[in-house]
Structure formats: structure tokens, C-alpha cells
Short mmCIF file of C-alpha atoms and ligand atoms in Angstrom, two decimals:
data_model
loop_
_atom_site.label_atom_id
_atom_site.label_comp_id
_atom_site.label_asym_id
_atom_site.label_seq_id
_atom_site.Cartn_x
_atom_site.Cartn_y
_atom_site.Cartn_z
CA MET A 1 99.91 74.88 112.36
CA GLN A 2 101.75 73.98 109.33
CA GLY A 3 99.66 70.86 108.77
CA GLU A 4 100.77 69.57 105.40
CA HIS A 5 102.98 72.70 105.11
CA GLN A 6 105.38 71.48 107.77
CA ILE A 7 108.78 72.23 106.76
CA ASP A 8 111.47 70.18 107.23
CA GLY A 9 113.99 71.02 109.69
CA ASP A 10 117.47 69.96 107.02
CA LEU A 11 115.69 71.89 104.14
CA VAL A 12 116.04 75.09 106.49
CA THR A 13 119.42 74.88 106.93
CA ARG A 14 120.69 74.77 103.50
CA PHE A 15 118.44 77.33 102.86
CA THR A 16 119.40 79.19 105.31
CA ARG A 17 122.49 79.83 104.37
CA ARG A 18 121.50 81.15 100.74
CA ILE A 19 119.72 83.62 102.61
CA ARG A 20 121.99 87.29 103.60
CA GLY A 21 118.60 88.21 105.80
CA ASP A 22 116.81 86.46 108.81
CA VAL A 23 114.85 83.35 107.96
CA LEU A 24 112.52 82.85 111.60
CA ARG A 25 110.85 79.87 112.44
CA PRO A 26 108.14 79.98 114.66
CA GLY A 27 109.51 80.35 118.52
CA GLU A 28 112.14 82.16 117.33
CA ALA A 29 112.88 85.89 117.90
CA GLY A 30 111.62 88.00 116.07
CA TYR A 31 109.27 86.10 114.37
CA ASP A 32 106.24 86.82 115.98
CA ASN A 33 106.74 90.52 115.11
CA ALA A 34 108.05 89.89 111.14
CA ARG A 35 104.33 87.65 111.26
CA THR A 36 102.43 90.84 112.38
CA ILE A 37 100.11 92.87 110.01
CA TRP A 38 98.29 95.72 110.15
CA ASN A 39 94.91 94.44 110.63
CA ALA A 40 94.18 92.22 113.28
CA ARG A 41 91.80 90.44 112.20
CA PHE A 42 94.10 88.18 110.12
CA ASP A 43 96.22 86.43 112.79
CA ARG A 44 98.40 84.49 110.05
CA ARG A 45 101.77 81.96 111.42
CA PRO A 46 103.97 80.60 108.14
CA GLY A 47 106.46 77.97 108.28
CA LEU A 48 108.97 80.06 107.16
CA ILE A 49 110.09 83.85 107.23
CA VAL A 50 112.57 85.11 105.35
CA ARG A 51 113.38 88.90 105.94
CA CYS A 52 114.83 89.80 102.25
CA VAL A 53 117.87 92.22 102.41
CA GLN A 54 117.99 92.09 98.37
CA ALA A 55 116.59 90.39 94.74
CA ASP A 56 118.98 87.30 95.45
CA ASP A 57 116.35 86.30 98.56
CA VAL A 58 113.51 86.68 97.00
CA MET A 59 114.73 84.56 94.18
CA ALA A 60 115.62 82.23 96.81
CA GLY A 61 112.43 82.38 99.01
CA VAL A 62 110.25 81.51 95.48
CA ASP A 63 112.38 78.93 94.25
CA LEU A 64 112.52 77.58 97.87
CA ALA A 65 108.33 77.55 98.29
CA SER A 66 108.31 76.70 94.26
CA SER A 67 110.29 74.24 95.03
CA GLU A 68 109.19 71.82 97.98
CA GLY A 69 104.84 72.98 96.07
CA LEU A 70 104.64 75.72 100.41
CA PRO A 71 102.14 78.64 100.01
CA LEU A 72 104.18 81.61 99.18
CA ALA A 73 102.55 84.46 101.41
CA VAL A 74 104.75 88.76 100.35
CA ARG A 75 104.21 90.93 102.32
CA GLY A 76 105.14 94.93 101.12
CA GLY A 77 104.15 96.76 103.61
CA GLY A 78 101.95 95.11 105.69
CA HIS A 79 99.02 97.15 105.61
CA ASP A 80 97.06 94.94 102.87
CA TYR A 81 92.68 95.44 104.06
CA ALA A 82 92.15 91.76 103.18
CA GLY A 83 95.02 90.40 104.96
CA ARG A 84 96.85 88.28 102.48
CA SER A 85 100.52 90.15 103.82
CA ALA A 86 100.76 86.80 105.85
CA CYS A 87 100.53 83.10 104.95
CA GLU A 88 98.87 80.05 107.56
CA GLY A 89 102.02 77.86 107.32
CA GLY A 90 103.92 78.27 104.10
CA VAL A 91 106.92 80.70 103.10
CA LEU A 92 106.24 84.24 103.98
CA LEU A 93 108.87 86.94 101.52
CA ASP A 94 109.00 89.40 104.45
CA LEU A 95 109.84 92.85 102.33
CA SER A 96 110.07 95.62 104.52
CA PRO A 97 114.16 95.12 105.21
CA MET A 98 114.20 96.10 101.69
CA SER A 99 113.63 100.11 102.37
CA GLN A 100 116.50 102.27 100.63
CA VAL A 101 114.85 105.05 98.38
CA ARG A 102 117.63 106.45 96.07
CA ILE A 103 116.28 109.95 94.64
CA ASP A 104 118.00 110.89 90.89
CA GLN A 105 117.21 114.90 91.29
CA GLU A 106 118.75 115.57 87.12
CA ARG A 107 116.56 113.30 85.68
CA LYS A 108 113.20 113.13 88.88
CA LEU A 109 113.24 109.86 89.32
CA ALA A 110 112.61 107.85 92.09
CA LYS A 111 114.47 104.37 92.92
CA VAL A 112 113.03 102.22 95.94
CA GLN A 113 113.19 98.52 97.00
CA VAL A 114 109.73 97.29 97.67
CA GLY A 115 109.38 97.15 101.42
CA ALA A 116 109.79 101.01 101.70
CA THR A 117 106.61 102.62 103.42
CA TRP A 118 105.50 106.28 102.10
CA GLY A 119 107.05 107.56 104.85
CA ASP A 120 110.64 106.55 104.05
CA PHE A 121 109.86 107.90 100.21
CA ASP A 122 108.59 110.47 100.83
CA ARG A 123 111.25 112.24 103.12
CA GLU A 124 113.91 110.92 100.77
CA ALA A 125 112.52 112.71 98.10
CA GLN A 126 111.22 116.05 100.07
CA ALA A 127 114.64 116.42 100.18
CA PHE A 128 114.79 117.88 97.11
CA HIS A 129 111.41 119.25 97.48
CA LEU A 130 109.87 116.27 94.83
CA GLY A 131 106.68 114.25 94.97
CA THR A 132 104.87 111.47 93.33
CA THR A 133 101.38 110.00 94.00
CA ALA A 134 101.69 108.65 97.04
CA ALA A 135 99.06 107.25 100.30
CA THR A 136 97.37 109.06 102.22
CA VAL A 137 99.08 107.69 105.27
CA SER A 138 102.73 106.97 105.92
CA THR A 139 102.73 104.33 106.92
CA VAL A 140 101.35 102.21 103.48
CA GLY A 141 103.63 99.45 101.75
CA VAL A 142 105.05 101.58 98.64
CA SER A 143 104.56 98.28 96.51
CA GLY A 144 100.91 96.53 97.45
CA TYR A 145 99.59 100.27 97.36
CA THR A 146 101.67 100.85 93.56
CA LEU A 147 100.86 96.96 92.62
CA GLY A 148 96.86 97.47 92.91
CA GLY A 149 96.75 101.61 91.33
CA GLY A 150 97.55 103.98 93.72
CA THR A 151 95.27 107.21 95.03
CA GLY A 152 96.15 109.58 96.65
CA HIS A 153 96.48 114.23 97.55
CA LEU A 154 98.62 114.71 93.62
CA ALA A 155 96.47 111.80 91.83
CA ARG A 156 94.17 114.83 89.99
CA SER A 157 97.20 116.26 88.99
CA HIS A 158 99.70 113.54 88.78
CA GLY A 159 97.66 110.84 87.49
CA LEU A 160 97.61 107.39 90.16
CA ALA A 161 100.88 105.97 91.69
CA VAL A 162 100.17 103.23 88.39
CA ASP A 163 101.03 106.04 86.30
CA ASN A 164 104.71 107.40 87.31
CA LEU A 165 105.80 104.02 87.47
CA VAL A 166 107.91 103.65 84.65
CA ALA A 167 109.79 100.25 85.33
CA ALA A 168 109.91 97.31 87.85
CA GLU A 169 112.17 94.68 88.36
CA LEU A 170 109.98 91.39 89.58
CA VAL A 171 111.05 87.86 90.49
CA THR A 172 109.12 86.12 88.45
CA ALA A 173 107.24 82.90 89.10
CA ASP A 174 110.25 80.25 88.00
CA ALA A 175 112.95 82.14 90.33
CA GLN A 176 113.90 84.98 87.74
CA LEU A 177 114.55 89.16 87.90
CA VAL A 178 113.07 90.55 84.71
CA ARG A 179 112.80 94.24 84.38
CA ALA A 180 109.26 95.41 83.11
CA SER A 181 109.20 99.34 81.15
CA GLU A 182 107.32 99.87 78.13
CA THR A 183 110.17 98.90 76.28
CA GLU A 184 111.37 95.99 78.67
CA ASN A 185 108.32 93.54 78.39
CA PRO A 186 106.00 95.82 78.20
CA ASP A 187 103.39 93.02 78.32
CA LEU A 188 104.23 92.35 82.24
CA PHE A 189 104.51 96.27 82.82
CA TRP A 190 101.04 96.34 81.06
CA GLY A 191 99.96 93.97 84.15
CA ILE A 192 101.56 94.79 87.01
CA ARG A 193 100.30 98.04 86.95
CA GLY A 194 97.40 97.63 88.96
CA GLY A 195 96.83 94.04 88.60
CA GLY A 196 98.49 93.48 92.06
CA GLY A 197 101.34 90.81 92.55
CA ASN A 198 99.72 88.52 90.80
CA PHE A 199 102.58 88.05 88.05
CA GLY A 200 105.78 88.05 90.49
CA VAL A 201 107.45 89.94 93.61
CA ALA A 202 108.91 93.81 92.77
CA VAL A 203 112.05 93.83 94.58
CA SER A 204 112.37 97.09 92.49
CA LEU A 205 110.31 100.64 91.77
CA GLU A 206 110.82 102.78 89.40
CA PHE A 207 108.67 106.73 89.56
CA ALA A 208 108.91 109.78 87.83
CA LEU A 209 109.05 112.93 90.61
CA HIS A 210 107.09 116.30 90.29
CA PRO A 211 108.32 119.26 92.43
CA VAL A 212 106.19 119.60 95.89
CA GLY A 213 105.66 121.55 98.81
CA PRO A 214 108.49 122.08 100.79
CA ASN A 215 104.98 123.59 101.70
CA VAL A 216 101.42 123.30 100.93
CA LEU A 217 97.88 124.70 101.21
CA ALA A 218 96.76 122.39 103.29
CA GLY A 219 94.10 121.50 106.06
CA GLN A 220 90.25 120.30 107.61
CA ILE A 221 86.84 122.28 108.03
CA VAL A 222 84.92 120.44 109.59
CA TYR A 223 80.98 120.41 109.93
CA ARG A 224 77.85 119.02 112.45
CA PHE A 225 76.56 116.43 110.37
CA GLU A 226 72.61 118.19 110.76
CA ASP A 227 74.50 120.26 107.73
CA ALA A 228 75.85 117.34 106.23
CA ALA A 229 73.19 116.84 103.11
CA GLU A 230 73.93 120.27 102.60
CA VAL A 231 76.92 120.50 102.88
CA LEU A 232 77.77 117.34 99.86
CA ARG A 233 75.73 118.34 97.71
CA SER A 234 77.28 122.14 98.02
CA TYR A 235 80.75 119.50 98.19
CA ARG A 236 79.39 117.85 95.01
CA ASP A 237 79.03 120.65 92.73
CA PHE A 238 82.07 122.44 94.08
CA ILE A 239 84.74 118.69 92.76
CA THR A 240 82.63 119.38 89.43
CA GLY A 241 84.75 122.72 88.14
CA ALA A 242 87.62 122.77 91.05
CA PRO A 243 91.26 122.38 89.70
CA ASP A 244 93.10 119.44 89.32
CA GLN A 245 95.72 120.53 91.92
CA LEU A 246 93.12 120.28 94.15
CA ALA A 247 92.53 116.89 96.55
CA CYS A 248 89.14 117.45 98.50
CA TYR A 249 87.85 114.33 100.31
CA ALA A 250 84.70 114.34 101.94
CA PHE A 251 85.12 112.42 105.57
CA ILE A 252 82.99 110.99 107.98
CA ILE A 253 83.75 110.38 111.28
CA ARG A 254 83.33 111.02 114.71
CA VAL A 255 85.04 114.66 116.01
CA PRO A 256 88.25 113.30 117.97
CA PRO A 257 88.72 114.08 121.35
CA ILE A 258 90.71 116.89 121.14
CA GLU A 259 91.35 119.80 121.74
CA ALA A 260 91.10 121.75 118.25
CA PHE A 261 87.16 120.89 118.59
CA PRO A 262 85.36 122.26 121.15
CA GLU A 263 84.29 119.73 123.51
CA GLU A 264 80.64 119.58 123.49
CA ARG A 265 81.59 118.19 120.37
CA HIS A 266 83.83 115.17 120.68
CA GLY A 267 81.97 111.59 119.15
CA GLU A 268 79.53 113.97 117.25
CA VAL A 269 79.16 112.43 113.57
CA ALA A 270 80.52 115.15 111.90
CA ILE A 271 81.73 115.82 108.15
CA ASP A 272 85.27 116.51 107.34
CA LEU A 273 86.60 117.98 103.92
CA VAL A 274 89.79 117.29 103.96
CA VAL A 275 92.12 120.08 101.52
CA VAL A 276 95.81 119.36 100.21
CA TYR A 277 95.93 122.13 97.89
CA THR A 278 98.98 121.39 95.67
CA GLY A 279 99.26 125.07 93.01
CA ALA A 280 100.48 128.73 94.76
CA ILE A 281 99.70 129.08 98.28
CA ALA A 282 97.80 132.60 97.27
CA ASP A 283 95.92 130.75 94.55
CA GLY A 284 94.71 128.04 96.77
CA ARG A 285 93.12 130.25 99.03
CA LYS A 286 91.16 131.52 96.61
CA VAL A 287 90.31 127.89 95.32
CA ILE A 288 88.70 126.93 98.83
CA GLU A 289 87.22 129.80 100.04
CA PRO A 290 83.47 127.93 98.95
CA LEU A 291 84.33 125.27 100.89
CA ARG A 292 84.53 127.77 104.29
CA ALA A 293 80.87 128.90 104.19
CA LEU A 294 78.79 125.53 103.41
CA ALA A 295 77.09 126.39 106.68
CA ASN A 296 79.01 126.74 109.52
CA PRO A 297 82.26 124.80 110.38
CA ILE A 298 82.84 123.43 113.88
CA LEU A 299 86.46 123.65 112.46
CA ASP A 300 88.27 126.09 109.91
CA TRP A 301 91.71 125.35 109.65
CA VAL A 302 93.80 125.01 106.02
CA GLU A 303 97.00 126.99 106.34
CA PRO A 304 100.06 126.38 104.35
CA GLN A 305 102.06 123.46 106.19
CA PRO A 306 104.73 121.28 104.73
CA TYR A 307 104.12 118.42 102.23
CA ALA A 308 105.77 115.56 104.33
CA ALA A 309 103.83 116.69 107.23
CA VAL A 310 100.93 116.33 105.71
CA GLN A 311 101.52 112.85 104.74
CA GLN A 312 101.25 112.04 108.46
CA THR A 313 98.07 113.12 108.90
CA PHE A 314 96.49 110.14 109.03
CA ASP A 315 98.29 107.84 110.91
CA ALA A 316 97.57 108.29 114.31
CA GLY A 317 93.39 107.54 112.79
CA THR A 318 94.63 104.26 111.68
CA PRO A 319 96.91 102.10 113.92
CA LYS A 320 97.99 99.29 113.35
CA GLY A 321 96.91 96.29 115.49
CA LEU A 322 93.19 97.59 115.44
CA ARG A 323 90.92 95.18 113.58
CA TRP A 324 89.18 96.57 110.23
CA TYR A 325 86.85 95.47 107.17
CA SER A 326 86.90 97.61 104.21
CA LYS A 327 84.54 97.42 101.97
CA ALA A 328 84.14 100.26 98.58
CA HIS A 329 82.79 101.70 95.57
CA MET A 330 83.61 103.70 92.57
CA LEU A 331 80.35 105.78 91.38
CA PRO A 332 79.87 107.34 88.43
CA GLY A 333 78.55 111.06 90.21
CA LEU A 334 76.94 111.74 93.63
CA PRO A 335 73.06 112.10 92.99
CA ASP A 336 71.07 113.64 95.99
CA GLY A 337 69.97 110.52 96.09
CA ALA A 338 73.78 108.71 96.59
CA ILE A 339 73.92 111.26 99.30
CA ASP A 340 70.28 110.15 101.59
CA THR A 341 71.81 106.44 101.00
CA ILE A 342 75.09 107.61 102.40
CA LEU A 343 74.10 109.85 105.75
CA GLN A 344 71.45 107.43 106.01
CA HIS A 345 74.27 104.57 107.17
CA ALA A 346 76.63 106.38 108.41
CA GLU A 347 74.81 108.97 110.98
CA LEU A 348 74.82 105.66 112.95
CA LEU A 349 78.83 105.24 112.66
CA PRO A 350 79.77 102.38 114.87
CA GLY A 351 83.80 101.30 116.03
CA ALA A 352 85.75 104.56 117.33
CA PHE A 353 88.26 104.31 114.84
CA THR A 354 84.88 103.44 111.26
CA MET A 355 85.45 106.07 108.63
CA VAL A 356 83.88 106.37 105.63
CA TYR A 357 85.12 108.73 102.88
CA LEU A 358 84.25 110.32 99.46
CA GLU A 359 87.52 110.54 97.37
CA PRO A 360 87.13 112.70 94.00
CA MET A 361 88.97 110.54 91.15
CA GLY A 362 89.37 113.16 88.04
CA GLY A 363 92.02 115.08 86.45
CA ALA A 364 94.75 113.60 85.76
CA ILE A 365 93.94 110.44 86.49
CA GLY A 366 90.86 110.81 83.76
CA ARG A 367 93.32 111.53 81.05
CA VAL A 368 94.25 108.36 80.60
CA ASP A 369 93.22 105.67 78.79
CA PRO A 370 91.09 102.67 80.53
CA THR A 371 93.22 100.22 78.69
CA ALA A 372 96.36 101.13 78.50
CA MET A 373 97.32 99.52 81.28
CA ALA A 374 95.83 96.74 83.93
CA PHE A 375 93.97 100.15 86.43
CA PRO A 376 90.34 100.32 84.44
CA HIS A 377 89.10 102.99 85.92
CA ARG A 378 89.68 105.73 84.35
CA ASP A 379 86.02 107.79 84.01
CA ALA A 380 84.89 107.32 87.47
CA ALA A 381 83.90 110.48 89.61
CA TYR A 382 84.73 109.20 93.61
CA ASN A 383 86.46 106.21 94.53
CA PHE A 384 83.90 105.47 98.24
CA HIS A 385 84.52 103.64 100.75
CA VAL A 386 83.44 102.32 104.28
CA LEU A 387 86.34 101.57 106.35
CA ALA A 388 84.80 100.15 109.54
CA GLY A 389 88.32 100.45 112.69
CA TRP A 390 87.19 98.98 116.28
CA GLN A 391 89.03 96.97 119.10
CA ASP A 392 86.65 94.20 120.24
CA PRO A 393 86.69 90.94 118.52
CA ASP A 394 83.09 90.51 120.26
CA GLU A 395 82.10 93.63 117.84
CA ASP A 396 83.52 92.23 114.62
CA GLU A 397 79.64 90.47 113.29
CA ARG A 398 78.13 94.17 114.54
CA LEU A 399 80.25 96.31 112.21
CA THR A 400 80.86 93.47 109.41
CA GLN A 401 77.20 93.53 109.17
CA TRP A 402 76.61 97.27 109.57
CA THR A 403 79.83 97.64 106.85
CA ARG A 404 77.73 95.55 104.49
CA GLY A 405 74.96 97.06 104.41
CA PHE A 406 76.02 99.85 103.80
CA HIS A 407 77.81 98.93 100.86
CA GLN A 408 74.51 97.09 99.42
CA ALA A 409 72.59 100.04 100.12
CA MET A 410 75.48 102.31 98.19
CA ALA A 411 74.98 99.14 94.71
CA PRO A 412 72.58 101.03 92.46
CA TYR A 413 75.30 104.28 92.93
CA SER A 414 78.15 102.68 91.84
CA THR A 415 79.90 101.89 87.88
CA GLY A 416 79.63 98.70 89.02
CA GLY A 417 83.58 98.85 89.55
CA VAL A 418 85.72 98.76 92.50
CA TYR A 419 89.56 99.92 93.07
CA VAL A 420 90.96 96.17 93.66
CA ASN A 421 93.47 97.83 97.03
CA LEU A 422 89.94 98.34 98.72
CA LEU A 423 88.59 94.70 98.17
CA GLY A 424 87.63 92.82 101.61
CA GLU A 425 88.45 89.06 102.16
CA ASP A 426 85.17 87.96 101.26
CA GLU A 427 85.56 89.92 97.85
CA SER A 428 87.12 87.11 95.71
CA ASP A 429 83.17 87.68 92.96
CA ARG A 430 84.63 91.42 92.80
CA ILE A 431 87.69 90.91 91.81
CA ARG A 432 86.46 90.85 88.18
CA ALA A 433 84.48 94.18 88.57
CA ALA A 434 87.92 95.78 89.90
CA TYR A 435 89.60 94.77 86.14
CA GLY A 436 86.38 96.27 84.27
CA GLY A 437 87.21 94.62 80.62
CA ASN A 438 90.62 94.39 81.55
CA TYR A 439 90.53 91.18 83.01
CA GLN A 440 90.33 89.29 80.02
CA GLN A 441 93.65 90.34 79.14
CA LEU A 442 94.69 89.84 82.65
CA VAL A 443 93.87 86.35 82.75
CA GLU A 444 96.00 86.18 79.71
CA LEU A 445 98.92 87.32 80.88
CA LYS A 446 99.04 85.00 83.86
CA ARG A 447 98.35 82.19 81.71
CA VAL A 448 102.31 83.54 80.96
CA TRP A 449 103.95 84.59 83.61
CA ASP A 450 102.17 81.69 86.56
CA PRO A 451 100.61 79.37 84.32
CA GLN A 452 100.54 77.35 87.48
CA ASN A 453 99.23 80.14 89.90
CA PHE A 454 101.74 79.85 92.21
CA PHE A 455 101.28 83.76 92.79
CA ARG A 456 97.67 83.42 94.39
CA MET A 457 97.90 84.96 97.81
CA ASN A 458 96.49 88.50 96.51
CA ASN A 459 93.56 89.05 94.78
CA ASN A 460 94.08 86.37 92.32
CA ILE A 461 93.70 86.25 88.56
CA PRO A 462 93.44 82.37 87.81
CA PRO A 463 94.88 81.69 84.24
CA TYR A 464 92.10 80.56 83.24
CA ALA A 465 88.92 82.16 82.31
C1 FAD B 1 95.94 102.82 106.50
C2 FAD B 1 95.84 102.33 105.26
C3 FAD B 1 95.58 103.83 103.95
C4 FAD B 1 95.80 103.69 102.61
N1 FAD B 1 95.87 105.00 102.04
C5 FAD B 1 95.70 104.46 100.66
C6 FAD B 1 96.05 105.45 100.17
O1 FAD B 1 95.56 106.80 100.06
N2 FAD B 1 95.44 104.99 98.38
C7 FAD B 1 95.49 104.07 98.07
O2 FAD B 1 95.81 103.68 96.62
N3 FAD B 1 95.76 103.06 98.92
C8 FAD B 1 95.46 103.25 100.28
N4 FAD B 1 95.38 102.43 101.06
C9 FAD B 1 94.91 100.73 100.48
C10 FAD B 1 96.97 99.91 100.44
O3 FAD B 1 96.72 100.75 98.94
C11 FAD B 1 96.86 99.02 100.00
O4 FAD B 1 95.67 98.42 101.14
C12 FAD B 1 98.27 98.03 99.75
O5 FAD B 1 97.97 96.35 99.48
C13 FAD B 1 98.83 98.16 101.18
O6 FAD B 1 100.64 97.91 100.29
P1 FAD B 1 101.37 97.07 101.34
O7 FAD B 1 102.63 97.07 100.83
O8 FAD B 1 101.20 98.08 102.40
O9 FAD B 1 100.38 95.68 101.87
P2 FAD B 1 100.91 94.44 101.91
O10 FAD B 1 99.62 93.77 102.85
O11 FAD B 1 102.39 94.29 101.80
O12 FAD B 1 100.34 94.01 100.12
C14 FAD B 1 99.32 94.10 99.85
C15 FAD B 1 98.95 93.02 98.80
O13 FAD B 1 100.03 93.58 97.93
C16 FAD B 1 101.00 92.02 97.79
N5 FAD B 1 102.29 92.58 97.84
C17 FAD B 1 102.92 93.48 98.54
N6 FAD B 1 104.12 93.74 98.00
C18 FAD B 1 104.39 93.30 96.66
C19 FAD B 1 105.64 92.96 96.07
N7 FAD B 1 106.79 93.44 95.71
N8 FAD B 1 105.03 92.38 94.86
C20 FAD B 1 104.06 91.59 94.95
N9 FAD B 1 103.07 91.27 95.60
C21 FAD B 1 103.44 92.56 96.05
C22 FAD B 1 100.70 91.84 98.81
O14 FAD B 1 101.33 89.95 98.64
C23 FAD B 1 98.98 91.43 99.16
O15 FAD B 1 98.68 90.57 98.23
C24 FAD B 1 95.12 102.20 102.45
C25 FAD B 1 95.62 100.88 103.42
C26 FAD B 1 95.55 100.96 104.42
C27 FAD B 1 95.57 100.26 105.32
#
């Protein structure tokens, strides 16, 4: 269904001559593979897919879509919860062939092409025992993740991905290549650190690196759901004073049917404390000791492991091709009422892959001025996320309703803000909340860099108030 966005055949032939990567039309070999994104709820058919291999291809793709008035979608790792990395008709710029990661060991910098995943990144950086804040699932794209903020196991030690971004190259709405950093187009640099793909198509990103690994202390301490109230209260009190080197997410999941867990617990709802300590292993063992004694765990496995392997722990639990629905809140704290509400809703946990988690913020994240860049949530204590995951389309209504009900019940405990990368497709009315006090400055920036709102397949910031 291309309708009004049908693309003329001669135009495509002329365009293809300008492009070094593949250009795919519906029905051609590789087209279906290139258009498929992580969340199977979105099954879109672009009129043309440009598999970009260099910045020139991106510039030509932007030029084509802009001059022909075609919708444009941009795909980095394709993991957008709201499915905005593909479009119906129009032009899809698939950046996945641009996946080079170059490490400058001396200057502790990484220059990354925007089709790289965090798995690509960690593989290269860990060769030098270096890293930066990265997604907790290795298949997530570096670019979409970073442009929205980027939380992860290293964030309390080293800040968000945007706090480690030192420069970017972007293709703007008029198909020009520009650099953005503290000294080059600093207004644009302010905006892309949280403002998503609103201002251009990033083609490369440069990150500061930190010593990490090769081994870190990591694992899981899993408690029964009947102990969850007590576990979460103690967890909250513990986290308040925990060192920055400790990342400890509290997940509510169904116990997977694997040998590590007693068989009689398989399929039960449980509370899973996911621990990653990036300081000295011996110190970490002491730090996490209280977390092991919150009740009687059904699994307690926290050991030194390669950091790159830790970064892949959750890949199997979040496979591509399922149906997913996401809702989130930033929380200023975790009062007993919030814990009770979480447990009341999470007890049901419908959908085989559904998870709910609390991600402690604080540490280095909270030491950045909320106006220093577009990402504003510096005083939040937790990022709270309900992520429903299931297979059968007949379950869509039940799972989305459950997620909405849970999310609504948690609203009284929210800062009112939300992490932009976790917004669902039906939350355009929450984009202002995602930017808080920085929203108006982003609107003004959009007027400068994209006054026609050409880049709009994203959590869109229209160029008017
Ligand atoms: C399994 C899973 C685990 C996750 N874990 C984390 C986590 O630990 N921490 C966290 O912070 N977030 C996490 N996220 C959320 C993640 O940050 C977002 O889904 C993010 O958008 C994914 O980036 P991507 O490149 O894969 O997505 P894409 O779907 O390719 O892109 C997302 C959006 O960004 C735009 N975009 C992508 N690349 C570019 C570019 N180069 N230039 C301009 N615009 C671009 C797209 O057009 C789209 O609007 C996770 C998501 C999933 C699905």
C-alpha cells in the first residue's frame, strides 16, 4: 500500500546510480528482511529501502525524500518500541550496513557508525577493556538509543550515553553533512543529546570510553513473589546508599523453564535483582551481601563474568519478532504505596515475555544539570518500565489493556516525566513530559534545523509551540 507515496520507476533508477549501498523495492530479494523491525506489531512496507553504506547514501536519501515530498523513516538498530523505524510507503533509510566501530585506545574514544549495535560496540571496546554506557540488550542500536538518552549498567558510574557523547556527524533536512560537539554547532549538540532523530540523521557518533572489565561481578538474586513486598522495601532502602559502581535493577518476571531454577518454580512470578558491579570484585562481593539476605532466594548466582557476556544476558528474553507494548514513568522515589501498586498489578503478569522493572537512576546521572542538554530527568530516583511481550495477535487487546491499567495506577507516584525512548506508539501527548523544562528550547531548535518538520517519524517535536 503505497497510495499517494508511490515512487516513480525512472526516478528510482536515477537514484540507484547515486547510491553505493543496495536500493530495494517491494518484492525484491532482501526487501522483507530489511523492512522487518524488532516489534512485530508494526509491519510496514516502505516504497523504497536505501541500505546506506556511507554518509553520501544518507545525504542522497534525504535529498530524494525531501525533494519528492515522500515520508522518511530512519532505522538504526530497529528496536523502537513504537515501531517508528519503518514507514508505510515513502523512503526507509536502513543504516544497519554502517556498523563500523573504531577504538582510539590512547585517547579513550570510540567513533561509531550509526548502524552498529551495542554488541558490535562492546566487542570492539572490550578488546581494550574499555566501555561506555550501553543498552542492557546487545541487539539494541547505538544510534536510536543514544539520541534518546541511553541508560544501562554503567550509567550510575559514568552517566548516560548522552553524557559520554563527545561529537556527532549528522545529515540535516537540507541534505548537508554537519558536525555537532561542544564547539561545533553547540545548539544542535545540545538538542541531539536526548532529542532523538528530530534534527537530522546521525551518521557517526563519538563516545568517551572508560576502563571496564574484562570481568565484572554480575548475576541474579531471585526471590519468590510472596516475599516481594519485603524484598522491594529492603531493596529500596539499600539502593539509596549504594555506591555508583553498583547497578541493581529489580525485575518482576516469570521464572524461565531452565535448569538453574527449581522445576516447581518454573512459570511462577518472581522478583529478580539483576546485579552488575564494575569496581573491584572483592569490594563488590561485600557491597551486594545484604541483597542476598532479603528473604530465602530461589536463585543466588552472582560471580565474576566477562563484561561483554553480561551485556548479552537478556538477549534471549527479548527476541525480535514478538509483539511488544511499552509504558514507563520516572519515579522520584519508591514509597510503600508505589510498591503495593506494583505488586498488585504485577501479580498477574500476562504474556510469556512480559516484564516490569525498576532501574535506579542517581549517581553520575544525577550530577548533570537538567538543562545541560535535551535529556532532562536528572533528579529521578527510578526509571519504571512495564514491557508486555507476547506472540499471538489475538492477545493484543488483553495485553495492551493490562499495561495501560498498570501504568495509570502508577501515575500518582511519577515525577510526571517519562524517558522518551520508552514511549509507546499512542503517547504523542507525553512527548512534552519527556522533555519537561527543555521542551520549549527543543521547539525553537527544531525551527532552526528542521522548520518543515521533515524528520517526523520519531517522538516528534513539531517546530511550533
Ligand atoms: C530489547 C530492548 C532493550 C532495551 N534496553 C535499553 C536500555 O538498557 N537502556 C535504554 O536506555 N534503552 C533501552 N531500550 C530502548 C532503546 O533505547 C530504544 O528502543 C531505541 O530507540 C533503540 O534504538 P535503535 O537504534 O535500535 O532503534 P531504531 O528503531 O532504529 O530507532 C529508534 C528511533 O530513533 C531514530 N533513529 C535511529 N537511528 C537514527 C539516526 N542515526 N539518526 C536519526 N534518527 C535515528 C529512528 O528513526 C526511530 O525514530 C531497549 C529497547 C529494547 C527493544
